[in-house]
Short mmCIF file of C-alpha atoms in Angstrom, two decimals:
data_model
loop_
_atom_site.label_atom_id
_atom_site.label_comp_id
_atom_site.label_asym_id
_atom_site.label_seq_id
_atom_site.Cartn_x
_atom_site.Cartn_y
_atom_site.Cartn_z
CA UNK A 1 -28.37 25.49 13.07
CA UNK A 2 -27.58 22.28 11.17
CA UNK A 3 -27.81 19.08 13.18
CA UNK A 4 -25.39 16.29 12.35
CA UNK A 5 -25.69 12.59 13.11
CA UNK A 6 -23.40 11.53 15.99
CA UNK A 7 -21.10 9.65 13.59
CA UNK A 8 -20.70 12.71 11.35
CA UNK A 9 -20.07 14.89 14.36
CA UNK A 10 -17.39 12.52 15.62
CA UNK A 11 -15.74 12.43 12.19
CA UNK A 12 -15.86 16.22 11.94
CA UNK A 13 -14.31 16.54 15.39
CA UNK A 14 -11.48 14.18 14.42
CA UNK A 15 -10.86 16.13 11.19
CA UNK A 16 -10.76 19.47 13.03
CA UNK A 17 -8.13 18.07 15.38
CA UNK A 18 -5.92 17.52 12.34
CA UNK A 19 -6.04 21.17 11.23
CA UNK A 20 -2.89 22.27 13.11
CA UNK A 21 -1.02 19.42 11.44
CA UNK A 22 -2.37 20.55 8.05
CA UNK A 23 -0.85 23.97 8.65
CA UNK A 24 2.42 22.37 9.71
CA UNK A 25 2.38 20.29 6.51
CA UNK A 26 1.83 23.34 4.37
CA UNK A 27 4.75 25.01 6.13
CA UNK A 28 6.85 21.97 5.22
CA UNK A 29 6.10 22.61 1.56
CA UNK A 30 3.51 19.92 0.89
CA UNK A 31 0.96 20.74 -1.84
CA UNK A 32 -2.27 22.23 -0.47
CA UNK A 33 -4.31 20.03 -2.81
CA UNK A 34 -2.74 16.94 -1.27
CA UNK A 35 -3.29 18.18 2.31
CA UNK A 36 -6.93 19.09 1.73
CA UNK A 37 -7.77 15.87 -0.07
CA UNK A 38 -6.19 13.86 2.72
CA UNK A 39 -8.09 15.84 5.35
CA UNK A 40 -11.34 15.34 3.46
CA UNK A 41 -10.79 11.58 3.24
CA UNK A 42 -9.74 11.25 6.87
CA UNK A 43 -13.35 10.92 8.00
CA UNK A 44 -13.69 7.69 6.03
CA UNK A 45 -10.14 6.40 6.45
CA UNK A 46 -9.06 6.35 10.08
CA UNK A 47 -5.56 5.49 8.85
CA UNK A 48 -5.09 8.98 7.39
CA UNK A 49 -5.58 10.70 10.75
CA UNK A 50 -3.28 8.12 12.32
CA UNK A 51 -0.60 8.82 9.69
CA UNK A 52 -1.03 12.60 10.14
CA UNK A 53 -0.26 12.13 13.84
CA UNK A 54 2.72 9.93 13.00
CA UNK A 55 4.02 12.57 10.57
CA UNK A 56 3.64 15.24 13.24
CA UNK A 57 5.64 13.18 15.75
CA UNK A 58 8.30 11.96 13.30
CA UNK A 59 11.67 13.60 13.74
CA UNK A 60 13.58 12.33 10.73
CA UNK A 61 12.84 13.83 7.28
CA UNK A 62 13.07 10.32 5.81
CA UNK A 63 10.34 9.08 8.15
CA UNK A 64 8.13 12.02 7.23
CA UNK A 65 8.67 11.36 3.52
CA UNK A 66 7.69 7.73 3.94
CA UNK A 67 4.50 8.68 5.76
CA UNK A 68 3.55 11.18 3.05
CA UNK A 69 4.06 8.45 0.44
CA UNK A 70 1.76 6.18 2.49
CA UNK A 71 -0.96 8.84 2.61
CA UNK A 72 -0.64 9.44 -1.14
CA UNK A 73 -1.00 5.70 -1.70
CA UNK A 74 -4.26 5.71 0.25
CA UNK A 75 -5.51 8.68 -1.78
CA UNK A 76 -4.61 6.91 -5.03
CA UNK A 77 -6.55 3.85 -3.93
CA UNK A 78 -9.65 5.97 -3.33
CA UNK A 79 -9.90 6.49 -7.10
CA UNK A 80 -10.62 2.79 -7.53
CA UNK A 81 -14.26 1.85 -7.82
CA UNK A 82 -15.64 -1.66 -7.87
CA UNK A 83 -13.73 -4.92 -8.14
CA UNK A 84 -11.16 -4.77 -10.93
CA UNK A 85 -10.29 -8.26 -12.12
CA UNK A 86 -6.67 -8.78 -13.13
CA UNK A 87 -5.27 -11.89 -14.75
CA UNK A 88 -3.49 -14.21 -12.31
CA UNK A 89 0.32 -14.11 -12.58
CA UNK A 90 2.24 -17.40 -12.79
CA UNK A 91 5.60 -18.05 -11.14
CA UNK A 92 7.35 -17.42 -14.47
CA UNK A 93 5.11 -14.43 -15.09
CA UNK A 94 6.32 -12.81 -11.86
CA UNK A 95 9.94 -12.92 -13.02
CA UNK A 96 9.02 -11.40 -16.39
CA UNK A 97 6.88 -8.72 -14.72
CA UNK A 98 9.71 -7.66 -12.40
CA UNK A 99 12.10 -7.40 -15.35
CA UNK A 100 9.60 -5.42 -17.46
CA UNK A 101 8.84 -3.13 -14.52
CA UNK A 102 12.50 -2.25 -14.09
CA UNK A 103 12.82 -1.41 -17.79
CA UNK A 104 9.61 0.64 -17.71
CA UNK A 105 10.67 2.64 -14.67
CA UNK A 106 14.13 3.31 -16.13
CA UNK A 107 12.57 4.62 -19.34
CA UNK A 108 10.05 6.71 -17.40
CA UNK A 109 12.76 8.18 -15.19
CA UNK A 110 14.80 9.13 -18.24
CA UNK A 111 11.80 10.88 -19.75
CA UNK A 112 11.01 12.71 -16.50
CA UNK A 113 14.63 13.82 -16.11
CA UNK A 114 14.60 15.23 -19.63
CA UNK A 115 11.55 17.33 -18.77
CA UNK A 116 12.88 18.74 -15.49
CA UNK A 117 13.20 15.93 -12.96
CA UNK A 118 11.14 14.74 -10.04
CA UNK A 119 10.64 18.20 -8.51
CA UNK A 120 9.21 19.40 -11.85
CA UNK A 121 6.95 16.35 -11.99
CA UNK A 122 5.77 16.94 -8.41
CA UNK A 123 4.70 20.48 -9.33
CA UNK A 124 2.97 19.36 -12.52
CA UNK A 125 1.04 16.48 -10.98
CA UNK A 126 0.44 17.72 -7.42
CA UNK A 127 1.91 14.43 -6.18
CA UNK A 128 4.33 14.98 -3.28
CA UNK A 129 7.98 14.30 -4.15
CA UNK A 130 8.36 11.43 -1.64
CA UNK A 131 5.62 9.51 -3.43
CA UNK A 132 7.33 9.97 -6.77
CA UNK A 133 10.67 8.92 -5.30
CA UNK A 134 9.03 5.77 -3.96
CA UNK A 135 7.58 5.09 -7.40
CA UNK A 136 11.02 5.14 -9.03
CA UNK A 137 12.97 3.46 -6.24
CA UNK A 138 10.66 0.70 -5.07
CA UNK A 139 10.18 -2.49 -7.04
CA UNK A 140 6.40 -2.32 -6.94
CA UNK A 141 3.99 -1.61 -9.78
CA UNK A 142 2.90 2.06 -9.81
CA UNK A 143 -0.72 2.82 -9.07
CA UNK A 144 -2.99 3.50 -12.05
CA UNK A 145 -4.10 6.89 -10.67
CA UNK A 146 -0.46 7.98 -10.33
CA UNK A 147 0.38 6.86 -13.85
CA UNK A 148 -2.58 8.79 -15.25
CA UNK A 149 -1.36 12.01 -13.62
CA UNK A 150 2.19 11.46 -14.87
CA UNK A 151 0.95 10.67 -18.37
CA UNK A 152 -0.95 13.93 -18.47
CA UNK A 153 2.10 15.88 -17.32
CA UNK A 154 4.44 14.27 -19.85
CA UNK A 155 2.26 14.72 -22.92
CA UNK A 156 2.59 12.58 -26.06
CA UNK A 157 5.86 10.91 -25.14
CA UNK A 158 4.38 9.91 -21.80
CA UNK A 159 1.26 8.53 -23.47
CA UNK A 160 3.24 6.06 -25.59
CA UNK A 161 5.28 4.83 -22.66
CA UNK A 162 2.65 4.77 -19.91
CA UNK A 163 -0.58 3.68 -21.63
CA UNK A 164 0.39 -0.01 -21.97
CA UNK A 165 1.01 -0.12 -18.19
CA UNK A 166 -2.29 1.34 -17.07
CA UNK A 167 -4.15 -1.95 -16.94
CA UNK A 168 -1.28 -4.36 -16.70
CA UNK B 1 -13.55 -19.88 1.73
CA UNK B 2 -11.32 -18.38 -0.97
CA UNK B 3 -7.88 -16.84 -0.54
CA UNK B 4 -8.07 -13.68 -2.61
CA UNK B 5 -4.85 -12.11 -3.90
CA UNK B 6 -5.50 -8.37 -3.95
CA UNK B 7 -3.57 -5.84 -6.02
CA UNK B 8 -1.87 -4.66 -2.80
CA UNK B 9 -0.78 -8.20 -2.06
CA UNK B 10 0.60 -8.81 -5.54
CA UNK B 11 2.39 -5.45 -5.71
CA UNK B 12 4.04 -5.99 -2.33
CA UNK B 13 5.10 -9.50 -3.36
CA UNK B 14 6.82 -8.08 -6.47
CA UNK B 15 8.41 -5.29 -4.44
CA UNK B 16 9.78 -7.48 -1.64
CA UNK B 17 11.01 -10.10 -4.09
CA UNK B 18 12.71 -7.46 -6.22
CA UNK B 19 14.34 -5.93 -3.13
CA UNK B 20 15.66 -9.33 -2.10
CA UNK B 21 13.64 -9.36 1.16
CA UNK B 22 12.96 -13.03 0.48
CA UNK B 23 13.78 -15.49 -2.25
CA UNK B 24 11.42 -17.39 -4.51
CA UNK B 25 12.50 -20.58 -2.73
CA UNK B 26 11.57 -19.14 0.68
CA UNK B 27 8.21 -18.05 -0.64
CA UNK B 28 7.35 -21.38 -2.29
CA UNK B 29 8.91 -23.55 0.40
CA UNK B 30 7.88 -21.77 3.58
CA UNK B 31 5.59 -18.77 3.20
CA UNK B 32 3.15 -20.08 0.60
CA UNK B 33 2.37 -23.32 2.49
CA UNK B 34 1.70 -21.20 5.60
CA UNK B 35 -0.63 -18.90 3.67
CA UNK B 36 -2.50 -21.88 2.22
CA UNK B 37 -3.27 -22.93 5.79
CA UNK B 38 -5.88 -20.13 5.73
CA UNK B 39 -8.15 -22.76 4.17
CA UNK B 40 -8.10 -24.41 7.58
CA UNK B 41 -8.37 -21.70 10.23
CA UNK B 42 -8.83 -24.41 12.84
CA UNK B 43 -5.17 -25.37 12.42
CA UNK B 44 -3.38 -25.07 15.82
CA UNK B 45 -0.80 -22.77 14.24
CA UNK B 46 -3.45 -20.03 14.25
CA UNK B 47 -3.40 -20.15 18.05
CA UNK B 48 0.28 -19.17 18.11
CA UNK B 49 0.66 -15.45 18.65
CA UNK B 50 4.11 -15.61 17.09
CA UNK B 51 2.52 -16.70 13.82
CA UNK B 52 -0.94 -15.10 13.80
CA UNK B 53 -2.16 -12.06 15.70
CA UNK B 54 -4.74 -9.27 15.38
CA UNK B 55 -3.72 -6.31 13.24
CA UNK B 56 -3.46 -3.53 15.77
CA UNK B 57 -0.96 -0.85 16.67
CA UNK B 58 -0.82 2.20 18.93
CA UNK B 59 -4.58 2.75 19.07
CA UNK B 60 -5.36 1.69 15.51
CA UNK B 61 -7.14 -1.65 15.17
CA UNK B 62 -8.29 -3.25 11.94
CA UNK B 63 -11.57 -5.04 12.51
CA UNK B 64 -11.30 -8.70 11.35
CA UNK B 65 -7.73 -7.88 10.32
CA UNK B 66 -4.86 -10.22 11.13
CA UNK B 67 -1.12 -10.43 10.66
CA UNK B 68 0.65 -13.58 9.51
CA UNK B 69 4.20 -13.42 10.79
CA UNK B 70 7.53 -14.95 9.88
CA UNK B 71 10.53 -14.37 12.09
CA UNK B 72 14.22 -14.30 11.31
CA UNK B 73 13.88 -15.45 7.74
CA UNK B 74 16.56 -15.10 5.09
CA UNK B 75 19.60 -12.84 5.12
CA UNK B 76 19.42 -10.26 7.89
CA UNK B 77 16.75 -12.19 9.79
CA UNK B 78 13.87 -10.15 8.39
CA UNK B 79 10.54 -10.01 10.22
CA UNK B 80 7.94 -10.39 7.51
CA UNK B 81 4.31 -9.51 7.93
CA UNK B 82 1.36 -10.37 5.73
CA UNK B 83 -1.88 -8.56 6.65
CA UNK B 84 -4.99 -10.68 6.01
CA UNK B 85 -8.57 -9.46 6.15
CA UNK B 86 -11.19 -12.10 6.93
CA UNK B 87 -14.33 -10.76 5.32
CA UNK B 88 -17.58 -12.43 4.29
CA UNK B 89 -16.03 -15.90 4.52
CA UNK B 90 -12.95 -15.12 2.39
CA UNK B 91 -9.36 -14.27 3.25
CA UNK B 92 -7.94 -11.22 1.47
CA UNK B 93 -4.15 -11.02 1.19
CA UNK B 94 -3.11 -7.38 1.53
CA UNK B 95 0.16 -5.44 1.44
CA UNK B 96 3.01 -7.45 2.93
CA UNK B 97 5.88 -5.60 4.56
CA UNK B 98 9.07 -6.09 6.51
CA UNK B 99 8.93 -5.05 10.14
CA UNK B 100 12.24 -3.30 10.63
CA UNK B 101 10.91 -1.32 13.60
CA UNK B 102 7.69 -0.59 15.52
CA UNK B 103 7.41 2.53 13.38
CA UNK B 104 7.46 0.43 10.17
CA UNK B 105 4.90 -1.92 11.69
CA UNK B 106 2.56 0.98 12.56
CA UNK B 107 2.77 2.29 9.00
CA UNK B 108 2.09 -1.19 7.62
CA UNK B 109 -1.01 -1.54 9.80
CA UNK B 110 -2.19 1.95 8.77
CA UNK B 111 -1.97 1.06 5.08
CA UNK B 112 -3.76 -2.21 5.79
CA UNK B 113 -6.49 -0.34 7.66
CA UNK B 114 -7.22 1.74 4.54
CA UNK B 115 -7.11 -1.35 2.31
CA UNK B 116 -9.62 -3.07 4.59
CA UNK B 117 -12.01 -0.11 4.19
CA UNK B 118 -11.75 -0.44 0.41
CA UNK B 119 -12.30 -4.20 0.44
CA UNK B 120 -15.42 -3.79 2.58
CA UNK B 121 -16.66 -1.20 0.09
CA UNK B 122 -15.99 -3.64 -2.76
CA UNK B 123 -13.20 -1.53 -4.30
CA UNK B 124 -10.05 -3.51 -4.94
CA UNK B 125 -8.03 -5.29 -7.61
CA UNK B 126 -8.70 -9.02 -7.69
CA UNK B 127 -5.53 -10.75 -8.92
CA UNK B 128 -6.77 -14.30 -8.58
CA UNK B 129 -6.96 -17.00 -5.93
CA UNK B 130 -4.18 -18.76 -4.05
CA UNK B 131 -4.67 -22.49 -4.41
#
């Protein structure tokens, strides 16, 4: 029989406790890939287990969607390795960035709608719909990992639009 | 001590500004001077629980994680929160949020908890220093 270190055992125990919620999530139509990746990462990120429990207790669909978008955000961040240095943004630069972001998201939304809409994109990328809705509705800059998945789904047209934003 | 602007901090700043959760004037006139006080953690304001408190919620605690708080600011009297991780002598500005409910606060702390793990691992976007 394999012997685990106490920390591993504790993490495994915590992950197993989340299994019933995983099944509930699958029943709610969330992609299995998303659920499994989140479960796998929950041993390192205590926040994921915490958000699973919050999702389980949430009564409103809107609350559940927000929590799923939070978990997806954590999973996207996992793809980052090392310290990525970005140029500092000036006060004027912030205004320009917000304006450019709006224009970029409008163009991206138009392209996505032409291909089949957010539900189509969710299927193609494996990103839950609530995360994609947050991407288009919130004013924040989309995560690089998310943009890469969307670019792949959209093909050539997506490449031209998305590539300049990957490292901006 | 450096005040590091992380990618989460910058993105949330853009988001909250774009959503009208605060104005540029409020940020430059009130919030930014408060954040710059991180260079002097001995300042008595850091003993006020209404301004500075540990990042913890419903059983989830972020080690060396803190919340900077602003109450009743701007239209609608928003409760703004800026999570700050004090790590290896620096202050890392993470994802700011508006506390519209305890539920929103718990989610904000959960996201911060994950960001703190990444910072400790040395995986984050460095968007410059606040000076």
